[in-house]
Amino acid sequence: EAQTELKDQGSSANANPLDSLPRVDISKDVDKLLKKLGDSKWEVRKEALEALGGLLTASHNRIAATGLQELVTALKGRLNDNNKSFLKGCIMFVGNFATAVGPNVRIYAKPLIQELVKNLLDKQAVIRNETIIALDKFAAEVGSETVINIAFPLLNQENPELRQTFIPWILKNQDGLSKVDLRAHIGVVLSILQDKMKDIRILGEGLLEKCIGVIGTGPYVTALKDLKPAIQKALTPIVQKYSGSQASSSGAVMTEPDLDSDGGGNNSSLELKLSGGAGRTLNKTPSESNLRGVGVGGMKPGHRPGTSASTSMIQETSGGNKKGGRPTTPNGSMSNIQIPTVTGNSGPNSSRGR
């Protein structure tokens, strides 16, 4: 009980004293400023914006979310203002507005973030920087996943300022990706990988890697099939780089066998997975007797495979064993399947049994 009491006292000491204050309803005061906020003179608009900022300050940055829909609509229209000085102030206010409303700003997040993130297209770095700060404030209240989900589609635009600013922001907030509908943004990621600028393509690979970590390579491989052959050829190796699987020159992918799993080199199965098809399993792994007469890295019968020099490429044919190492499978039914080279070294770094 004493420990619990001390813990409670510690929590109270670290708590923000403003959290206990009620949220202030500023909707009536806001209504008086809406007309000025839409005035044709930027000086008048600036005056209204400063008055709105004063309302937040007077409310200790704790305002109620009710009755602010018209303000949000007006702010959305001002987030593309032609006057850069006013625009900068408006971006700052929108970020402060998110903090003042708190988690309930979620009901206004979509229209504000959609317009806010467009300022990452701006050529002026100061505008982009203020936009990132405002996005951070939204993320603090509604979660980075909400910001990413709303803003991700904008990355489909081939704009260097946007991509060079927002992709790093996503990577900085990568923990939120697990809650994002990444399947809806597959085309956007593939578009980034085709950007004309190398630096952006590199950022795109970083983003691809994080996305694959959540949903795997499958959705990207499927989406590639809808692209032009030249694009498929260029992007497929990039996607496969993060797949964790390697394809042989013949298109077969081998699940590496552990030839010594039972201590005698007699495994129960050897699985071969063909790209684009289901895996097939040989009921019997080539043992020492099966490999008799087969040249495997110069090994003689009785030598334990996987303990010395790299093995040669083995090609299975439907015919009988031929000089030069062409074994026949137990049932003689598989042909023209190449098994990639398996290199084994003795010691702790040996590839056996991985």
mmCIF file of C-alpha atoms in Angstrom:
data_model
loop_
_atom_site.group_PDB
_atom_site.id
_atom_site.type_symbol
_atom_site.label_atom_id
_atom_site.label_comp_id
_atom_site.label_asym_id
_atom_site.label_seq_id
_atom_site.Cartn_x
_atom_site.Cartn_y
_atom_site.Cartn_z
ATOM 1 C CA GLU A 1 0.000 0.000 0.000
ATOM 2 C CA ALA A 2 2.875 2.347 0.810
ATOM 3 C CA GLN A 3 4.456 1.681 -2.592
ATOM 4 C CA THR A 4 1.151 2.331 -4.329
ATOM 5 C CA GLU A 5 0.742 5.603 -2.464
ATOM 6 C CA LEU A 6 4.275 6.709 -3.401
ATOM 7 C CA LYS A 7 3.610 5.791 -7.014
ATOM 8 C CA ASP A 8 0.405 7.820 -7.025
ATOM 9 C CA GLN A 9 2.230 10.769 -5.500
ATOM 10 C CA GLY A 10 4.918 10.512 -8.170
ATOM 11 C CA SER A 11 2.317 10.439 -10.922
ATOM 12 C CA SER A 12 0.607 13.470 -9.470
ATOM 13 C CA ALA A 13 3.903 15.334 -9.319
ATOM 14 C CA ASN A 14 4.595 14.618 -13.009
ATOM 15 C CA ALA A 15 1.076 15.383 -14.215
ATOM 16 C CA ASN A 16 0.391 18.562 -16.132
ATOM 17 C CA PRO A 17 -1.640 20.804 -13.791
ATOM 18 C CA LEU A 18 -3.526 22.169 -16.821
ATOM 19 C CA ASP A 19 -5.018 18.723 -17.471
ATOM 20 C CA SER A 20 -7.405 19.272 -14.591
ATOM 21 C CA LEU A 21 -8.765 22.488 -16.128
ATOM 22 C CA PRO A 22 -12.050 22.320 -18.044
ATOM 23 C CA ARG A 23 -12.019 22.978 -21.781
ATOM 24 C CA VAL A 24 -13.364 26.372 -22.795
ATOM 25 C CA ASP A 25 -16.093 26.834 -25.378
ATOM 26 C CA ILE A 26 -14.822 29.580 -27.719
ATOM 27 C CA SER A 27 -17.358 29.007 -30.487
ATOM 28 C CA LYS A 28 -19.271 32.269 -29.906
ATOM 29 C CA ASP A 29 -16.116 34.377 -29.931
ATOM 30 C CA VAL A 30 -14.908 32.590 -33.056
ATOM 31 C CA ASP A 31 -18.086 33.394 -34.971
ATOM 32 C CA LYS A 32 -17.309 37.110 -34.652
ATOM 33 C CA LEU A 33 -13.950 36.632 -36.377
ATOM 34 C CA LEU A 34 -14.918 34.412 -39.295
ATOM 35 C CA LYS A 35 -15.829 37.286 -41.606
ATOM 36 C CA LYS A 36 -12.494 39.022 -41.034
ATOM 37 C CA LEU A 37 -10.649 35.747 -41.590
ATOM 38 C CA GLY A 38 -12.031 35.666 -45.121
ATOM 39 C CA ASP A 39 -11.396 39.360 -45.910
ATOM 40 C CA SER A 40 -9.698 40.253 -49.204
ATOM 41 C CA LYS A 41 -7.057 42.320 -47.377
ATOM 42 C CA TRP A 42 -4.333 40.176 -45.883
ATOM 43 C CA GLU A 43 -3.793 42.677 -43.056
ATOM 44 C CA VAL A 44 -7.391 42.135 -41.922
ATOM 45 C CA ARG A 45 -7.021 38.365 -42.190
ATOM 46 C CA LYS A 46 -3.843 38.576 -40.125
ATOM 47 C CA GLU A 47 -5.646 40.610 -37.456
ATOM 48 C CA ALA A 48 -8.365 37.958 -37.202
ATOM 49 C CA LEU A 49 -5.751 35.190 -36.979
ATOM 50 C CA GLU A 50 -3.974 36.971 -34.140
ATOM 51 C CA ALA A 51 -7.301 37.348 -32.323
ATOM 52 C CA LEU A 52 -7.905 33.618 -32.687
ATOM 53 C CA GLY A 53 -4.480 32.922 -31.246
ATOM 54 C CA GLY A 54 -5.397 35.145 -28.309
ATOM 55 C CA LEU A 55 -8.456 32.994 -27.636
ATOM 56 C CA LEU A 56 -6.281 29.905 -27.396
ATOM 57 C CA THR A 57 -3.898 31.620 -24.993
ATOM 58 C CA ALA A 58 -6.711 32.947 -22.804
ATOM 59 C CA SER A 59 -8.123 29.412 -22.621
ATOM 60 C CA HIS A 60 -4.744 27.997 -21.507
ATOM 61 C CA ASN A 61 -4.685 26.105 -24.813
ATOM 62 C CA ARG A 62 -7.592 23.930 -23.694
ATOM 63 C CA ILE A 63 -10.682 24.481 -25.828
ATOM 64 C CA ALA A 64 -13.791 22.406 -26.453
ATOM 65 C CA ALA A 65 -14.196 20.823 -29.895
ATOM 66 C CA THR A 66 -17.883 21.704 -30.184
ATOM 67 C CA GLY A 67 -19.153 24.433 -32.484
ATOM 68 C CA LEU A 68 -15.927 24.892 -34.454
ATOM 69 C CA GLN A 69 -16.880 23.402 -37.816
ATOM 70 C CA GLU A 70 -17.198 26.811 -39.512
ATOM 71 C CA LEU A 71 -13.799 27.825 -38.173
ATOM 72 C CA VAL A 72 -12.253 24.640 -39.545
ATOM 73 C CA THR A 73 -13.802 25.302 -42.946
ATOM 74 C CA ALA A 74 -12.424 28.857 -42.933
ATOM 75 C CA LEU A 75 -8.954 27.659 -41.883
ATOM 76 C CA LYS A 76 -8.969 25.053 -44.637
ATOM 77 C CA GLY A 77 -9.493 27.828 -47.175
ATOM 78 C CA ARG A 78 -6.689 29.926 -45.694
ATOM 79 C CA LEU A 79 -4.106 27.144 -45.738
ATOM 80 C CA ASN A 80 -3.469 27.912 -49.394
ATOM 81 C CA ASP A 81 -3.277 31.705 -48.937
ATOM 82 C CA ASN A 82 -1.144 33.542 -51.488
ATOM 83 C CA ASN A 83 0.417 35.791 -48.875
ATOM 84 C CA LYS A 84 3.359 33.835 -47.486
ATOM 85 C CA SER A 85 3.554 35.831 -44.275
ATOM 86 C CA PHE A 86 -0.092 35.152 -43.480
ATOM 87 C CA LEU A 87 0.202 31.547 -44.652
ATOM 88 C CA LYS A 88 3.064 30.888 -42.238
ATOM 89 C CA GLY A 89 1.009 32.297 -39.370
ATOM 90 C CA CYS A 90 -2.015 30.246 -40.406
ATOM 91 C CA ILE A 91 0.006 27.015 -40.452
ATOM 92 C CA MET A 92 1.334 27.790 -36.977
ATOM 93 C CA PHE A 93 -2.175 28.500 -35.700
ATOM 94 C CA VAL A 94 -3.563 25.238 -37.090
ATOM 95 C CA GLY A 95 -0.868 23.278 -35.237
ATOM 96 C CA ASN A 96 -1.621 25.150 -32.015
ATOM 97 C CA PHE A 97 -5.330 24.594 -32.618
ATOM 98 C CA ALA A 98 -4.744 20.801 -32.725
ATOM 99 C CA THR A 99 -2.907 20.961 -29.391
ATOM 100 C CA ALA A 100 -5.603 23.124 -27.805
ATOM 101 C CA VAL A 101 -8.475 20.864 -28.865
ATOM 102 C CA GLY A 102 -6.574 17.714 -27.873
ATOM 103 C CA PRO A 103 -7.521 14.184 -28.959
ATOM 104 C CA ASN A 104 -10.982 15.351 -29.991
ATOM 105 C CA VAL A 105 -9.368 17.230 -32.890
ATOM 106 C CA ARG A 106 -9.704 13.902 -34.685
ATOM 107 C CA ILE A 107 -13.133 14.998 -35.944
ATOM 108 C CA TYR A 108 -11.462 17.884 -37.790
ATOM 109 C CA ALA A 109 -8.218 16.134 -38.707
ATOM 110 C CA LYS A 110 -8.978 15.026 -42.257
ATOM 111 C CA PRO A 111 -9.890 18.393 -43.853
ATOM 112 C CA LEU A 112 -7.114 20.237 -42.013
ATOM 113 C CA ILE A 113 -4.336 17.693 -42.626
ATOM 114 C CA GLN A 114 -5.281 17.298 -46.284
ATOM 115 C CA GLU A 115 -4.764 21.023 -46.862
ATOM 116 C CA LEU A 116 -1.902 21.364 -44.408
ATOM 117 C CA VAL A 117 0.277 18.731 -46.055
ATOM 118 C CA LYS A 118 -0.068 20.425 -49.460
ATOM 119 C CA ASN A 119 2.222 23.139 -48.136
ATOM 120 C CA LEU A 120 5.049 20.607 -48.312
ATOM 121 C CA LEU A 121 4.916 21.341 -52.045
ATOM 122 C CA ASP A 122 5.997 24.915 -51.354
ATOM 123 C CA LYS A 123 9.410 26.015 -52.589
ATOM 124 C CA GLN A 124 10.070 27.989 -49.411
ATOM 125 C CA ALA A 125 11.770 25.868 -46.757
ATOM 126 C CA VAL A 126 10.297 27.951 -43.928
ATOM 127 C CA ILE A 127 6.761 27.036 -45.046
ATOM 128 C CA ARG A 128 7.637 23.347 -45.250
ATOM 129 C CA ASN A 129 9.302 23.434 -41.842
ATOM 130 C CA GLU A 130 6.282 25.028 -40.179
ATOM 131 C CA THR A 131 4.085 22.423 -41.853
ATOM 132 C CA ILE A 132 6.161 19.581 -40.399
ATOM 133 C CA ILE A 133 5.898 21.146 -36.930
ATOM 134 C CA ALA A 134 2.121 21.345 -37.309
ATOM 135 C CA LEU A 135 1.956 17.705 -38.459
ATOM 136 C CA ASP A 136 3.934 16.721 -35.366
ATOM 137 C CA LYS A 137 1.314 18.420 -33.209
ATOM 138 C CA PHE A 138 -1.506 16.568 -34.946
ATOM 139 C CA ALA A 139 0.373 13.277 -34.556
ATOM 140 C CA ALA A 140 0.781 13.940 -30.828
ATOM 141 C CA GLU A 141 -3.009 14.194 -30.460
ATOM 142 C CA VAL A 142 -4.446 11.706 -32.957
ATOM 143 C CA GLY A 143 -1.496 9.413 -33.695
ATOM 144 C CA SER A 144 0.994 9.428 -36.548
ATOM 145 C CA GLU A 145 -0.985 6.691 -38.303
ATOM 146 C CA THR A 146 -3.882 9.106 -38.785
ATOM 147 C CA VAL A 147 -1.618 11.708 -40.377
ATOM 148 C CA ILE A 148 0.054 9.107 -42.618
ATOM 149 C CA ASN A 149 -3.235 7.602 -43.774
ATOM 150 C CA ILE A 150 -4.623 11.014 -44.693
ATOM 151 C CA ALA A 151 -1.488 12.437 -46.315
ATOM 152 C CA PHE A 152 0.037 9.341 -47.982
ATOM 153 C CA PRO A 153 -1.880 9.672 -51.297
ATOM 154 C CA LEU A 154 -0.314 13.094 -51.889
ATOM 155 C CA LEU A 155 3.069 11.393 -52.329
ATOM 156 C CA ASN A 156 1.829 10.145 -55.679
ATOM 157 C CA GLN A 157 2.741 13.583 -57.018
ATOM 158 C CA GLU A 158 6.262 13.642 -58.398
ATOM 159 C CA ASN A 159 7.298 16.700 -56.406
ATOM 160 C CA PRO A 160 10.830 16.742 -54.927
ATOM 161 C CA GLU A 161 10.012 19.113 -52.047
ATOM 162 C CA LEU A 162 7.050 17.029 -50.962
ATOM 163 C CA ARG A 163 8.751 13.654 -51.190
ATOM 164 C CA GLN A 164 12.047 14.801 -49.672
ATOM 165 C CA THR A 165 10.189 16.271 -46.699
ATOM 166 C CA PHE A 166 7.299 13.932 -45.997
ATOM 167 C CA ILE A 167 8.963 10.538 -46.597
ATOM 168 C CA PRO A 168 11.545 11.234 -43.853
ATOM 169 C CA TRP A 169 8.661 12.290 -41.588
ATOM 170 C CA ILE A 170 6.965 8.921 -42.200
ATOM 171 C CA LEU A 171 10.210 7.049 -41.508
ATOM 172 C CA LYS A 172 10.657 9.045 -38.305
ATOM 173 C CA ASN A 173 7.168 7.916 -37.275
ATOM 174 C CA GLN A 174 7.489 4.381 -38.665
ATOM 175 C CA ASP A 175 5.910 2.839 -35.568
ATOM 176 C CA GLY A 176 2.589 4.139 -36.843
ATOM 177 C CA LEU A 177 2.881 2.167 -40.102
ATOM 178 C CA SER A 178 1.548 -0.979 -38.435
ATOM 179 C CA LYS A 179 -1.808 0.796 -38.039
ATOM 180 C CA VAL A 180 -1.882 2.243 -41.566
ATOM 181 C CA ASP A 181 -3.778 0.692 -44.478
ATOM 182 C CA LEU A 182 -0.574 0.169 -46.469
ATOM 183 C CA ARG A 183 -2.297 -1.952 -49.112
ATOM 184 C CA ALA A 184 -4.175 1.161 -50.194
ATOM 185 C CA HIS A 185 -0.867 2.935 -50.832
ATOM 186 C CA ILE A 186 1.077 0.263 -52.743
ATOM 187 C CA GLY A 187 0.851 2.179 -56.019
ATOM 188 C CA VAL A 188 2.202 5.304 -54.334
ATOM 189 C CA VAL A 189 5.302 3.478 -53.083
ATOM 190 C CA LEU A 190 5.958 1.975 -56.523
ATOM 191 C CA SER A 191 5.583 5.448 -58.025
ATOM 192 C CA ILE A 192 8.234 6.837 -55.652
ATOM 193 C CA LEU A 193 10.621 4.065 -56.715
ATOM 194 C CA GLN A 194 10.355 5.408 -60.285
ATOM 195 C CA ASP A 195 11.200 9.017 -59.351
ATOM 196 C CA LYS A 196 13.713 10.778 -61.604
ATOM 197 C CA MET A 197 15.854 11.794 -58.625
ATOM 198 C CA LYS A 198 18.162 9.163 -57.164
ATOM 199 C CA ASP A 199 17.923 10.591 -53.625
ATOM 200 C CA ILE A 200 14.148 10.226 -53.698
ATOM 201 C CA ARG A 201 14.360 6.673 -55.040
ATOM 202 C CA ILE A 202 16.657 5.844 -52.121
ATOM 203 C CA LEU A 203 14.085 7.309 -49.719
ATOM 204 C CA GLY A 204 11.479 5.236 -51.535
ATOM 205 C CA GLU A 205 13.446 2.054 -50.888
ATOM 206 C CA GLY A 206 13.620 2.912 -47.212
ATOM 207 C CA LEU A 207 9.866 3.371 -47.186
ATOM 208 C CA LEU A 208 9.338 0.146 -49.147
ATOM 209 C CA GLU A 209 11.429 -1.794 -46.648
ATOM 210 C CA LYS A 210 9.356 -0.554 -43.706
ATOM 211 C CA CYS A 211 6.097 -1.279 -45.532
ATOM 212 C CA ILE A 212 7.226 -4.799 -46.467
ATOM 213 C CA GLY A 213 8.044 -5.323 -42.811
ATOM 214 C CA VAL A 214 4.323 -4.868 -42.138
ATOM 215 C CA ILE A 215 2.515 -6.482 -45.103
ATOM 216 C CA GLY A 216 5.245 -8.510 -46.836
ATOM 217 C CA THR A 217 6.318 -8.495 -50.484
ATOM 218 C CA GLY A 218 3.268 -10.296 -51.856
ATOM 219 C CA PRO A 219 1.059 -7.246 -52.450
ATOM 220 C CA TYR A 220 3.907 -5.436 -54.225
ATOM 221 C CA VAL A 221 4.751 -8.415 -56.434
ATOM 222 C CA THR A 222 1.091 -8.645 -57.431
ATOM 223 C CA ALA A 223 0.887 -4.913 -58.183
ATOM 224 C CA LEU A 224 4.001 -5.080 -60.370
ATOM 225 C CA LYS A 225 2.180 -7.402 -62.769
ATOM 226 C CA ASP A 226 -0.084 -4.520 -63.787
ATOM 227 C CA LEU A 227 2.836 -2.288 -64.790
ATOM 228 C CA LYS A 228 4.688 -2.110 -68.101
ATOM 229 C CA PRO A 229 7.310 -4.827 -68.683
ATOM 230 C CA ALA A 230 10.181 -2.322 -68.544
ATOM 231 C CA ILE A 231 9.008 -1.029 -65.166
ATOM 232 C CA GLN A 232 8.522 -4.569 -63.881
ATOM 233 C CA LYS A 233 12.084 -5.398 -64.894
ATOM 234 C CA ALA A 234 13.437 -2.360 -63.068
ATOM 235 C CA LEU A 235 11.395 -2.676 -59.860
ATOM 236 C CA THR A 236 11.212 -6.430 -59.349
ATOM 237 C CA PRO A 237 14.838 -6.725 -58.123
ATOM 238 C CA ILE A 238 14.225 -3.882 -55.671
ATOM 239 C CA VAL A 239 11.175 -5.590 -54.193
ATOM 240 C CA GLN A 240 12.941 -8.967 -54.108
ATOM 241 C CA LYS A 241 15.872 -7.362 -52.276
ATOM 242 C CA TYR A 242 13.691 -7.245 -49.178
ATOM 243 C CA SER A 243 11.887 -10.546 -49.722
ATOM 244 C CA GLY A 244 14.444 -12.753 -48.001
ATOM 245 C CA SER A 245 14.323 -15.306 -50.829
ATOM 246 C CA GLN A 246 16.683 -15.885 -53.726
ATOM 247 C CA ALA A 247 15.789 -17.185 -57.147
ATOM 248 C CA SER A 248 18.044 -19.338 -59.248
ATOM 249 C CA SER A 249 18.700 -18.558 -62.875
ATOM 250 C CA SER A 250 16.083 -21.143 -63.858
ATOM 251 C CA GLY A 251 13.407 -19.572 -61.675
ATOM 252 C CA ALA A 252 13.532 -22.215 -58.930
ATOM 253 C CA VAL A 253 13.841 -21.255 -55.301
ATOM 254 C CA MET A 254 15.309 -23.857 -53.032
ATOM 255 C CA THR A 255 14.627 -24.270 -49.348
ATOM 256 C CA GLU A 256 18.110 -25.250 -48.205
ATOM 257 C CA PRO A 257 18.172 -28.784 -46.784
ATOM 258 C CA ASP A 258 20.002 -29.822 -43.659
ATOM 259 C CA LEU A 259 21.771 -32.880 -44.974
ATOM 260 C CA ASP A 260 23.054 -33.793 -41.517
ATOM 261 C CA SER A 261 19.953 -33.217 -39.423
ATOM 262 C CA ASP A 262 19.802 -36.794 -38.194
ATOM 263 C CA GLY A 263 23.523 -37.226 -37.882
ATOM 264 C CA GLY A 264 23.651 -39.614 -40.825
ATOM 265 C CA GLY A 265 22.806 -37.459 -43.763
ATOM 266 C CA ASN A 266 19.421 -39.095 -44.333
ATOM 267 C CA ASN A 267 16.844 -36.298 -44.333
ATOM 268 C CA SER A 268 13.200 -37.145 -44.821
ATOM 269 C CA SER A 269 12.487 -34.552 -47.494
ATOM 270 C CA LEU A 270 13.974 -31.986 -49.817
ATOM 271 C CA GLU A 271 11.632 -29.180 -50.768
ATOM 272 C CA LEU A 272 11.896 -27.361 -54.070
ATOM 273 C CA LYS A 273 9.702 -24.322 -54.577
ATOM 274 C CA LEU A 274 9.144 -23.184 -58.118
ATOM 275 C CA SER A 275 8.501 -19.510 -58.660
ATOM 276 C CA GLY A 276 4.861 -18.982 -59.579
ATOM 277 C CA GLY A 277 3.897 -22.485 -58.429
ATOM 278 C CA ALA A 278 3.464 -24.687 -55.438
ATOM 279 C CA GLY A 279 6.362 -26.435 -53.750
ATOM 280 C CA ARG A 280 7.192 -30.032 -54.593
ATOM 281 C CA THR A 281 8.828 -32.401 -52.158
ATOM 282 C CA LEU A 282 11.135 -35.308 -52.848
ATOM 283 C CA ASN A 283 10.333 -38.056 -50.390
ATOM 284 C CA LYS A 284 13.946 -38.932 -50.061
ATOM 285 C CA THR A 285 16.917 -36.628 -49.835
ATOM 286 C CA PRO A 286 20.014 -37.563 -51.865
ATOM 287 C CA SER A 287 22.091 -39.479 -49.355
ATOM 288 C CA GLU A 288 25.607 -40.740 -49.694
ATOM 289 C CA SER A 289 24.357 -43.735 -51.643
ATOM 290 C CA ASN A 290 22.267 -41.535 -53.949
ATOM 291 C CA LEU A 291 25.248 -39.310 -54.630
ATOM 292 C CA ARG A 292 27.607 -42.194 -55.398
ATOM 293 C CA GLY A 293 29.396 -41.409 -58.614
ATOM 294 C CA VAL A 294 28.269 -37.783 -58.543
ATOM 295 C CA GLY A 295 31.007 -35.191 -58.620
ATOM 296 C CA VAL A 296 30.223 -32.812 -55.749
ATOM 297 C CA GLY A 297 33.097 -30.453 -55.236
ATOM 298 C CA GLY A 298 35.497 -33.370 -55.725
ATOM 299 C CA MET A 299 34.019 -35.278 -52.762
ATOM 300 C CA LYS A 300 34.231 -39.050 -52.667
ATOM 301 C CA PRO A 301 31.473 -41.376 -51.496
ATOM 302 C CA GLY A 302 31.319 -41.438 -47.733
ATOM 303 C CA HIS A 303 32.362 -37.785 -47.376
ATOM 304 C CA ARG A 304 29.894 -35.809 -45.278
ATOM 305 C CA PRO A 305 28.401 -33.090 -47.507
ATOM 306 C CA GLY A 306 28.418 -29.491 -46.382
ATOM 307 C CA THR A 307 31.750 -29.709 -44.520
ATOM 308 C CA SER A 308 34.222 -28.451 -47.088
ATOM 309 C CA ALA A 309 34.468 -26.751 -50.445
ATOM 310 C CA SER A 310 31.366 -25.511 -52.283
ATOM 311 C CA THR A 311 29.361 -28.070 -54.176
ATOM 312 C CA SER A 312 28.881 -28.009 -57.893
ATOM 313 C CA MET A 313 25.578 -27.258 -59.560
ATOM 314 C CA ILE A 314 23.536 -30.443 -59.752
ATOM 315 C CA GLN A 315 21.076 -30.793 -62.584
ATOM 316 C CA GLU A 316 18.492 -33.529 -62.352
ATOM 317 C CA THR A 317 17.456 -35.220 -65.595
ATOM 318 C CA SER A 318 15.076 -37.978 -66.445
ATOM 319 C CA GLY A 319 17.889 -40.201 -67.624
ATOM 320 C CA GLY A 320 20.174 -42.390 -65.547
ATOM 321 C CA ASN A 321 23.322 -41.311 -63.751
ATOM 322 C CA LYS A 322 25.866 -40.008 -66.182
ATOM 323 C CA LYS A 323 29.472 -39.212 -65.836
ATOM 324 C CA GLY A 324 29.885 -35.650 -64.723
ATOM 325 C CA GLY A 325 27.290 -35.783 -61.984
ATOM 326 C CA ARG A 326 23.770 -36.081 -63.354
ATOM 327 C CA PRO A 327 21.787 -38.100 -60.756
ATOM 328 C CA THR A 328 18.315 -39.444 -61.266
ATOM 329 C CA THR A 329 15.638 -38.683 -58.650
ATOM 330 C CA PRO A 330 14.166 -41.642 -56.774
ATOM 331 C CA ASN A 331 11.069 -41.812 -58.959
ATOM 332 C CA GLY A 332 12.681 -40.431 -62.094
ATOM 333 C CA SER A 333 9.806 -38.000 -62.609
ATOM 334 C CA MET A 334 11.430 -34.611 -62.195
ATOM 335 C CA SER A 335 13.596 -33.123 -64.870
ATOM 336 C CA ASN A 336 15.427 -29.954 -65.715
ATOM 337 C CA ILE A 337 15.334 -28.609 -62.170
ATOM 338 C CA GLN A 338 18.555 -26.993 -61.162
ATOM 339 C CA ILE A 339 19.615 -26.977 -57.549
ATOM 340 C CA PRO A 340 21.632 -23.851 -56.742
ATOM 341 C CA THR A 341 25.129 -24.144 -55.355
ATOM 342 C CA VAL A 342 25.211 -24.801 -51.620
ATOM 343 C CA THR A 343 28.376 -23.709 -49.894
ATOM 344 C CA GLY A 344 29.219 -25.242 -46.562
ATOM 345 C CA ASN A 345 32.118 -24.478 -44.234
ATOM 346 C CA SER A 346 32.988 -26.201 -41.035
ATOM 347 C CA GLY A 347 32.829 -24.224 -37.846
ATOM 348 C CA PRO A 348 30.278 -21.915 -36.271
ATOM 349 C CA ASN A 349 29.524 -20.114 -39.543
ATOM 350 C CA SER A 350 28.646 -23.273 -41.430
ATOM 351 C CA SER A 351 25.440 -23.047 -43.508
ATOM 352 C CA ARG A 352 24.342 -26.534 -42.371
ATOM 353 C CA GLY A 353 21.320 -26.717 -40.124
ATOM 354 C CA ARG A 354 20.296 -23.076 -40.534
#
